[in-house]
Amino acid sequence: GAGVSQSPSNKVTEKGKDVELRCDPISGHTALYWYRQSLGQGLEFLIYFQGNSAPDKSGLPSDRFSAERTGGSVSTLTIQRTQQEDSAVYLCASSRTRGSNEQFFGPGTRLTVL
Amino acid sequence: AQTVTQSQPEMSVQEAETVTLSCTYDTSESDYYLFWYKQPPSRQMILVIRQEAYKQQNATENRFSVNFQKAAKSFSLKISDSQLGDAAMYFCAYRRSQGGSEKLVFGKGTKLTVNP
């Protein structure tokens, strides 16, 4: 079956512009995660959605970052007024249920802020 | 807060040889999960192996095995009979077993080069 998909694959934007990154999880997966991978760094947790529960937003670095998940499926990560330090690869993952051991990752979106 | 440390930014191994990647972590919890993920240049994170902390037996998946030392909070990955396709970034990750967010906490990674 189809894996986690993300779009766009690459995004170049100018400082100060808003961007939206999209994640399509595996069908039927109730949990969805966003991570950020800066150059030479490991993955940094951003936000976690589980079913209809309130999301865990504890990893969002500033109020310029927000995310939503519509209908328990597709998720959009929005970065407002982008800064150069926002340049990174943004990875989305999904897992079947709460407590599931494996998170399946998408190919990521590489964001470059000029 | 939990932390994961990978002390080897880069490692290299000859094809068909064995290599061990190190990982240590810090947690006050007694039950948790540990993972090794592989990230090739395609950026796709692929689960290599996982270990449940309550299990004493070390996990094994074909050529990949771990040495889990719970008391020492150490979780190393051994790759046997290394192949060119094993070249990638390897990330060690921690996840609490229950309660709260199920986020993964990652180390900074080890870049593995496999020499022919």
PDB file of C-alpha atoms in Angstrom:
ATOM      1  CA  GLY A   1       0.000   0.000   0.000  1.00  0.00           C
ATOM      2  CA  ALA A   2       0.951   3.651  -0.238  1.00  0.00           C
ATOM      3  CA  GLY A   3       3.286   5.055   2.345  1.00  0.00           C
ATOM      4  CA  VAL A   4       3.333   8.483   3.943  1.00  0.00           C
ATOM      5  CA  SER A   5       3.498  11.184   1.309  1.00  0.00           C
ATOM      6  CA  GLN A   6       4.570  14.790   1.681  1.00  0.00           C
ATOM      7  CA  SER A   7       4.368  17.786  -0.587  1.00  0.00           C
ATOM      8  CA  PRO A   8       6.114  19.700  -1.868  1.00  0.00           C
ATOM      9  CA  SER A   9       9.370  17.788  -1.969  1.00  0.00           C
ATOM     10  CA  ASN A  10      11.330  21.023  -1.984  1.00  0.00           C
ATOM     11  CA  LYS A  11      10.271  24.553  -1.197  1.00  0.00           C
ATOM     12  CA  VAL A  12      12.287  27.737  -1.614  1.00  0.00           C
ATOM     13  CA  THR A  13      10.825  30.885  -0.145  1.00  0.00           C
ATOM     14  CA  GLU A  14      11.848  34.378   0.788  1.00  0.00           C
ATOM     15  CA  LYS A  15      12.272  35.522   4.333  1.00  0.00           C
ATOM     16  CA  GLY A  16       9.010  36.831   5.735  1.00  0.00           C
ATOM     17  CA  LYS A  17       6.726  34.741   3.520  1.00  0.00           C
ATOM     18  CA  ASP A  18       4.320  32.104   4.833  1.00  0.00           C
ATOM     19  CA  VAL A  19       4.624  28.449   3.773  1.00  0.00           C
ATOM     20  CA  GLU A  20       2.378  25.412   4.041  1.00  0.00           C
ATOM     21  CA  LEU A  21       3.704  21.875   4.095  1.00  0.00           C
ATOM     22  CA  ARG A  22       1.387  18.931   3.551  1.00  0.00           C
ATOM     23  CA  CYS A  23       1.421  15.383   4.894  1.00  0.00           C
ATOM     24  CA  ASP A  24      -0.780  12.478   3.813  1.00  0.00           C
ATOM     25  CA  PRO A  25      -0.452   9.667   6.351  1.00  0.00           C
ATOM     26  CA  ILE A  26      -0.975   6.010   5.670  1.00  0.00           C
ATOM     27  CA  SER A  27      -4.675   5.272   5.410  1.00  0.00           C
ATOM     28  CA  GLY A  28      -6.136   4.201   8.731  1.00  0.00           C
ATOM     29  CA  HIS A  29      -3.261   5.489  10.828  1.00  0.00           C
ATOM     30  CA  THR A  30      -4.615   7.472  13.736  1.00  0.00           C
ATOM     31  CA  ALA A  31      -1.361   9.019  14.962  1.00  0.00           C
ATOM     32  CA  LEU A  32       0.565  11.656  13.023  1.00  0.00           C
ATOM     33  CA  TYR A  33       3.847  13.375  13.900  1.00  0.00           C
ATOM     34  CA  TRP A  34       5.875  16.266  12.536  1.00  0.00           C
ATOM     35  CA  TYR A  35       9.631  16.465  13.040  1.00  0.00           C
ATOM     36  CA  ARG A  36      12.252  18.953  11.887  1.00  0.00           C
ATOM     37  CA  GLN A  37      15.748  17.970  10.805  1.00  0.00           C
ATOM     38  CA  SER A  38      18.208  20.838  10.605  1.00  0.00           C
ATOM     39  CA  LEU A  39      21.542  20.423   8.825  1.00  0.00           C
ATOM     40  CA  GLY A  40      23.787  18.037  10.720  1.00  0.00           C
ATOM     41  CA  GLN A  41      21.243  17.513  13.450  1.00  0.00           C
ATOM     42  CA  GLY A  42      18.969  14.731  14.513  1.00  0.00           C
ATOM     43  CA  LEU A  43      15.243  14.959  14.267  1.00  0.00           C
ATOM     44  CA  GLU A  44      13.475  17.386  16.548  1.00  0.00           C
ATOM     45  CA  PHE A  45       9.871  16.724  17.525  1.00  0.00           C
ATOM     46  CA  LEU A  46       7.375  19.448  16.610  1.00  0.00           C
ATOM     47  CA  ILE A  47       3.798  18.235  17.095  1.00  0.00           C
ATOM     48  CA  TYR A  48       1.780  15.038  17.566  1.00  0.00           C
ATOM     49  CA  PHE A  49      -1.841  14.289  16.667  1.00  0.00           C
ATOM     50  CA  GLN A  50      -3.673  11.249  18.010  1.00  0.00           C
ATOM     51  CA  GLY A  51      -7.235  10.673  16.838  1.00  0.00           C
ATOM     52  CA  ASN A  52      -9.583  13.301  18.198  1.00  0.00           C
ATOM     53  CA  SER A  53      -7.440  14.114  21.202  1.00  0.00           C
ATOM     54  CA  ALA A  54      -5.898  17.538  21.689  1.00  0.00           C
ATOM     55  CA  PRO A  55      -2.536  17.618  19.878  1.00  0.00           C
ATOM     56  CA  ASP A  56       0.769  17.743  21.713  1.00  0.00           C
ATOM     57  CA  LYS A  57       2.227  21.035  20.528  1.00  0.00           C
ATOM     58  CA  SER A  58       5.092  21.089  22.991  1.00  0.00           C
ATOM     59  CA  GLY A  59       7.774  20.910  20.300  1.00  0.00           C
ATOM     60  CA  LEU A  60       6.696  23.887  18.225  1.00  0.00           C
ATOM     61  CA  PRO A  61       9.608  26.378  18.419  1.00  0.00           C
ATOM     62  CA  SER A  62       7.565  29.575  18.216  1.00  0.00           C
ATOM     63  CA  ASP A  63       4.065  30.887  17.638  1.00  0.00           C
ATOM     64  CA  ARG A  64       4.934  31.286  13.954  1.00  0.00           C
ATOM     65  CA  PHE A  65       4.514  27.515  13.673  1.00  0.00           C
ATOM     66  CA  SER A  66       1.108  25.874  13.633  1.00  0.00           C
ATOM     67  CA  ALA A  67      -0.376  22.635  12.364  1.00  0.00           C
ATOM     68  CA  GLU A  68      -3.769  21.151  11.828  1.00  0.00           C
ATOM     69  CA  ARG A  69      -5.118  17.795  10.900  1.00  0.00           C
ATOM     70  CA  THR A  70      -8.406  17.764   9.052  1.00  0.00           C
ATOM     71  CA  GLY A  71     -10.784  14.830   9.302  1.00  0.00           C
ATOM     72  CA  GLY A  72      -8.218  12.776  11.125  1.00  0.00           C
ATOM     73  CA  SER A  73      -6.194  12.347   7.955  1.00  0.00           C
ATOM     74  CA  VAL A  74      -4.232  14.990   6.041  1.00  0.00           C
ATOM     75  CA  SER A  75      -2.118  17.413   8.054  1.00  0.00           C
ATOM     76  CA  THR A  76      -0.747  20.829   7.161  1.00  0.00           C
ATOM     77  CA  LEU A  77       2.191  22.474   8.903  1.00  0.00           C
ATOM     78  CA  THR A  78       2.190  26.238   8.479  1.00  0.00           C
ATOM     79  CA  ILE A  79       5.149  28.502   9.118  1.00  0.00           C
ATOM     80  CA  GLN A  80       4.355  32.197   9.139  1.00  0.00           C
ATOM     81  CA  ARG A  81       6.853  34.979   8.466  1.00  0.00           C
ATOM     82  CA  THR A  82       9.610  32.495   7.696  1.00  0.00           C
ATOM     83  CA  GLN A  83      13.121  33.125   8.970  1.00  0.00           C
ATOM     84  CA  GLN A  84      16.414  31.746   7.655  1.00  0.00           C
ATOM     85  CA  GLU A  85      16.743  29.522  10.717  1.00  0.00           C
ATOM     86  CA  ASP A  86      13.556  27.758   9.636  1.00  0.00           C
ATOM     87  CA  SER A  87      15.509  26.175   6.763  1.00  0.00           C
ATOM     88  CA  ALA A  88      15.446  22.442   7.370  1.00  0.00           C
ATOM     89  CA  VAL A  89      13.878  19.182   6.259  1.00  0.00           C
ATOM     90  CA  TYR A  90      10.415  18.719   7.704  1.00  0.00           C
ATOM     91  CA  LEU A  91       9.477  15.079   8.156  1.00  0.00           C
ATOM     92  CA  CYS A  92       6.037  13.662   8.793  1.00  0.00           C
ATOM     93  CA  ALA A  93       5.349  10.228  10.260  1.00  0.00           C
ATOM     94  CA  SER A  94       2.274   8.201  11.071  1.00  0.00           C
ATOM     95  CA  SER A  95       1.532   5.145  13.157  1.00  0.00           C
ATOM     96  CA  ARG A  96      -1.389   2.775  13.258  1.00  0.00           C
ATOM     97  CA  THR A  97      -2.681   3.355  16.773  1.00  0.00           C
ATOM     98  CA  ARG A  98      -1.740   4.776  20.094  1.00  0.00           C
ATOM     99  CA  GLY A  99       0.986   2.581  21.509  1.00  0.00           C
ATOM    100  CA  SER A 100       2.020   1.277  18.110  1.00  0.00           C
ATOM    101  CA  ASN A 101       5.737   0.652  18.052  1.00  0.00           C
ATOM    102  CA  GLU A 102       6.575   1.798  14.578  1.00  0.00           C
ATOM    103  CA  GLN A 103       6.337   5.228  13.058  1.00  0.00           C
ATOM    104  CA  PHE A 104       6.387   5.277   9.260  1.00  0.00           C
ATOM    105  CA  PHE A 105       8.091   8.302   7.799  1.00  0.00           C
ATOM    106  CA  GLY A 106       7.480  10.275   4.651  1.00  0.00           C
ATOM    107  CA  PRO A 107      10.292  11.529   2.393  1.00  0.00           C
ATOM    108  CA  GLY A 108      10.194  14.995   3.899  1.00  0.00           C
ATOM    109  CA  THR A 109       9.985  18.529   2.562  1.00  0.00           C
ATOM    110  CA  ARG A 110      13.241  20.446   2.242  1.00  0.00           C
ATOM    111  CA  LEU A 111      12.521  24.089   3.083  1.00  0.00           C
ATOM    112  CA  THR A 112      15.019  26.761   2.122  1.00  0.00           C
ATOM    113  CA  VAL A 113      14.440  30.316   3.316  1.00  0.00           C
ATOM    114  CA  LEU A 114      16.496  32.879   1.420  1.00  0.00           C
TER     115      LEU A 114
ATOM    116  CA  ALA B   1      13.600  15.172  29.851  1.00  0.00           C
ATOM    117  CA  GLN B   2      14.962  12.244  27.960  1.00  0.00           C
ATOM    118  CA  THR B   3      18.136  12.665  25.909  1.00  0.00           C
ATOM    119  CA  VAL B   4      19.860  10.438  23.376  1.00  0.00           C
ATOM    120  CA  THR B   5      23.571  10.704  22.618  1.00  0.00           C
ATOM    121  CA  GLN B   6      25.436   9.265  19.655  1.00  0.00           C
ATOM    122  CA  SER B   7      29.114   9.924  20.227  1.00  0.00           C
ATOM    123  CA  GLN B   8      30.339   8.901  16.779  1.00  0.00           C
ATOM    124  CA  PRO B   9      29.493  11.502  14.115  1.00  0.00           C
ATOM    125  CA  GLU B  10      31.069   9.300  11.435  1.00  0.00           C
ATOM    126  CA  MET B  11      32.106   5.675  11.092  1.00  0.00           C
ATOM    127  CA  SER B  12      33.482   3.630   8.240  1.00  0.00           C
ATOM    128  CA  VAL B  13      33.666  -0.104   7.603  1.00  0.00           C
ATOM    129  CA  GLN B  14      34.968  -2.376   4.899  1.00  0.00           C
ATOM    130  CA  GLU B  15      32.432  -4.330   2.932  1.00  0.00           C
ATOM    131  CA  ALA B  16      31.704  -7.726   4.588  1.00  0.00           C
ATOM    132  CA  GLU B  17      33.155  -6.565   7.913  1.00  0.00           C
ATOM    133  CA  THR B  18      31.324  -5.805  11.152  1.00  0.00           C
ATOM    134  CA  VAL B  19      30.738  -2.373  12.645  1.00  0.00           C
ATOM    135  CA  THR B  20      29.192  -1.206  15.911  1.00  0.00           C
ATOM    136  CA  LEU B  21      27.430   2.125  16.339  1.00  0.00           C
ATOM    137  CA  SER B  22      27.114   3.517  19.845  1.00  0.00           C
ATOM    138  CA  CYS B  23      24.142   5.108  21.564  1.00  0.00           C
ATOM    139  CA  THR B  24      23.524   6.130  25.150  1.00  0.00           C
ATOM    140  CA  TYR B  25      20.396   7.664  26.597  1.00  0.00           C
ATOM    141  CA  ASP B  26      19.173   9.245  29.762  1.00  0.00           C
ATOM    142  CA  THR B  27      15.774   8.599  31.299  1.00  0.00           C
ATOM    143  CA  SER B  28      14.191   8.167  34.706  1.00  0.00           C
ATOM    144  CA  GLU B  29      11.535   5.810  33.370  1.00  0.00           C
ATOM    145  CA  SER B  30      11.745   2.055  33.676  1.00  0.00           C
ATOM    146  CA  ASP B  31       9.709   1.071  30.661  1.00  0.00           C
ATOM    147  CA  TYR B  32      10.355   2.479  27.212  1.00  0.00           C
ATOM    148  CA  TYR B  33      11.275   1.599  23.640  1.00  0.00           C
ATOM    149  CA  LEU B  34      14.519   2.100  21.758  1.00  0.00           C
ATOM    150  CA  PHE B  35      14.938   2.203  18.020  1.00  0.00           C
ATOM    151  CA  TRP B  36      17.569   2.430  15.324  1.00  0.00           C
ATOM    152  CA  TYR B  37      16.512   4.201  12.149  1.00  0.00           C
ATOM    153  CA  LYS B  38      18.428   4.361   8.871  1.00  0.00           C
ATOM    154  CA  GLN B  39      18.273   7.438   6.652  1.00  0.00           C
ATOM    155  CA  PRO B  40      19.804   7.040   3.172  1.00  0.00           C
ATOM    156  CA  PRO B  41      20.351  10.068   0.902  1.00  0.00           C
ATOM    157  CA  SER B  42      16.729   9.767  -0.225  1.00  0.00           C
ATOM    158  CA  ARG B  43      15.820  11.160   3.252  1.00  0.00           C
ATOM    159  CA  GLN B  44      13.359   8.297   3.879  1.00  0.00           C
ATOM    160  CA  MET B  45      13.677   7.158   7.488  1.00  0.00           C
ATOM    161  CA  ILE B  46      13.562   3.378   7.708  1.00  0.00           C
ATOM    162  CA  LEU B  47      13.179   1.409  10.929  1.00  0.00           C
ATOM    163  CA  VAL B  48      16.084  -1.003  11.317  1.00  0.00           C
ATOM    164  CA  ILE B  49      15.428  -2.557  14.697  1.00  0.00           C
ATOM    165  CA  ARG B  50      13.568  -1.913  17.956  1.00  0.00           C
ATOM    166  CA  GLN B  51      13.978  -3.013  21.541  1.00  0.00           C
ATOM    167  CA  GLU B  52      11.475  -3.000  24.380  1.00  0.00           C
ATOM    168  CA  ALA B  53      13.164  -2.100  27.654  1.00  0.00           C
ATOM    169  CA  TYR B  54      11.377  -4.796  29.652  1.00  0.00           C
ATOM    170  CA  LYS B  55      12.814  -7.493  27.412  1.00  0.00           C
ATOM    171  CA  GLN B  56      16.255  -8.678  28.464  1.00  0.00           C
ATOM    172  CA  GLN B  57      16.943 -10.475  25.204  1.00  0.00           C
ATOM    173  CA  ASN B  58      18.724  -8.374  22.615  1.00  0.00           C
ATOM    174  CA  ALA B  59      16.749  -7.777  19.422  1.00  0.00           C
ATOM    175  CA  THR B  60      18.040  -9.200  16.152  1.00  0.00           C
ATOM    176  CA  GLU B  61      16.968  -8.587  12.559  1.00  0.00           C
ATOM    177  CA  ASN B  62      19.039 -10.537  10.054  1.00  0.00           C
ATOM    178  CA  ARG B  63      22.467  -8.837   9.919  1.00  0.00           C
ATOM    179  CA  PHE B  64      21.459  -6.214  12.483  1.00  0.00           C
ATOM    180  CA  SER B  65      21.576  -6.802  16.216  1.00  0.00           C
ATOM    181  CA  VAL B  66      21.682  -4.651  19.322  1.00  0.00           C
ATOM    182  CA  ASN B  67      23.538  -4.781  22.594  1.00  0.00           C
ATOM    183  CA  PHE B  68      21.077  -3.400  25.120  1.00  0.00           C
ATOM    184  CA  GLN B  69      22.558  -2.633  28.520  1.00  0.00           C
ATOM    185  CA  LYS B  70      19.689  -1.220  30.571  1.00  0.00           C
ATOM    186  CA  ALA B  71      21.651  -0.420  33.706  1.00  0.00           C
ATOM    187  CA  ALA B  72      24.283   1.422  31.680  1.00  0.00           C
ATOM    188  CA  LYS B  73      21.601   3.026  29.477  1.00  0.00           C
ATOM    189  CA  SER B  74      23.440   1.883  26.406  1.00  0.00           C
ATOM    190  CA  PHE B  75      21.963   0.655  23.122  1.00  0.00           C
ATOM    191  CA  SER B  76      24.528  -0.112  20.419  1.00  0.00           C
ATOM    192  CA  LEU B  77      23.824  -1.399  16.922  1.00  0.00           C
ATOM    193  CA  LYS B  78      25.976  -4.074  15.344  1.00  0.00           C
ATOM    194  CA  ILE B  79      25.913  -4.532  11.586  1.00  0.00           C
ATOM    195  CA  SER B  80      27.448  -7.792  10.415  1.00  0.00           C
ATOM    196  CA  ASP B  81      28.623  -8.594   6.891  1.00  0.00           C
ATOM    197  CA  SER B  82      28.330  -4.920   5.933  1.00  0.00           C
ATOM    198  CA  GLN B  83      27.004  -4.190   2.458  1.00  0.00           C
ATOM    199  CA  LEU B  84      27.333  -1.126   0.251  1.00  0.00           C
ATOM    200  CA  GLY B  85      23.607  -0.523   0.710  1.00  0.00           C
ATOM    201  CA  ASP B  86      24.116  -0.093   4.440  1.00  0.00           C
ATOM    202  CA  ALA B  87      25.784   3.269   3.845  1.00  0.00           C
ATOM    203  CA  ALA B  88      23.509   5.898   5.403  1.00  0.00           C
ATOM    204  CA  MET B  89      22.889   8.041   8.457  1.00  0.00           C
ATOM    205  CA  TYR B  90      21.851   5.978  11.458  1.00  0.00           C
ATOM    206  CA  PHE B  91      19.763   7.481  14.224  1.00  0.00           C
ATOM    207  CA  CYS B  92      19.136   6.084  17.660  1.00  0.00           C
ATOM    208  CA  ALA B  93      15.755   7.017  19.141  1.00  0.00           C
ATOM    209  CA  TYR B  94      13.861   6.694  22.422  1.00  0.00           C
ATOM    210  CA  ARG B  95      10.147   6.580  23.108  1.00  0.00           C
ATOM    211  CA  ARG B  96       8.358   6.342  26.397  1.00  0.00           C
ATOM    212  CA  SER B  97       6.124   3.295  26.605  1.00  0.00           C
ATOM    213  CA  GLN B  98       2.890   4.770  27.851  1.00  0.00           C
ATOM    214  CA  GLY B  99       1.240   7.957  28.868  1.00  0.00           C
ATOM    215  CA  GLY B 100       1.561  11.345  27.250  1.00  0.00           C
ATOM    216  CA  SER B 101       3.028  12.045  23.874  1.00  0.00           C
ATOM    217  CA  GLU B 102       4.504   9.195  21.900  1.00  0.00           C
ATOM    218  CA  LYS B 103       7.125  11.348  20.257  1.00  0.00           C
ATOM    219  CA  LEU B 104      10.500   9.931  19.374  1.00  0.00           C
ATOM    220  CA  VAL B 105      13.593  11.544  20.874  1.00  0.00           C
ATOM    221  CA  PHE B 106      16.522  11.207  18.477  1.00  0.00           C
ATOM    222  CA  GLY B 107      20.275  11.353  18.724  1.00  0.00           C
ATOM    223  CA  LYS B 108      22.207  13.465  16.236  1.00  0.00           C
ATOM    224  CA  GLY B 109      23.109  10.502  14.091  1.00  0.00           C
ATOM    225  CA  THR B 110      26.136   8.592  12.857  1.00  0.00           C
ATOM    226  CA  LYS B 111      27.128   8.697   9.213  1.00  0.00           C
ATOM    227  CA  LEU B 112      28.196   5.225   8.119  1.00  0.00           C
ATOM    228  CA  THR B 113      30.422   4.794   5.076  1.00  0.00           C
ATOM    229  CA  VAL B 114      30.938   1.332   3.602  1.00  0.00           C
ATOM    230  CA  ASN B 115      34.138   0.926   1.618  1.00  0.00           C
ATOM    231  CA  PRO B 116      34.279  -1.649  -1.191  1.00  0.00           C
TER     232      PRO B 116
END
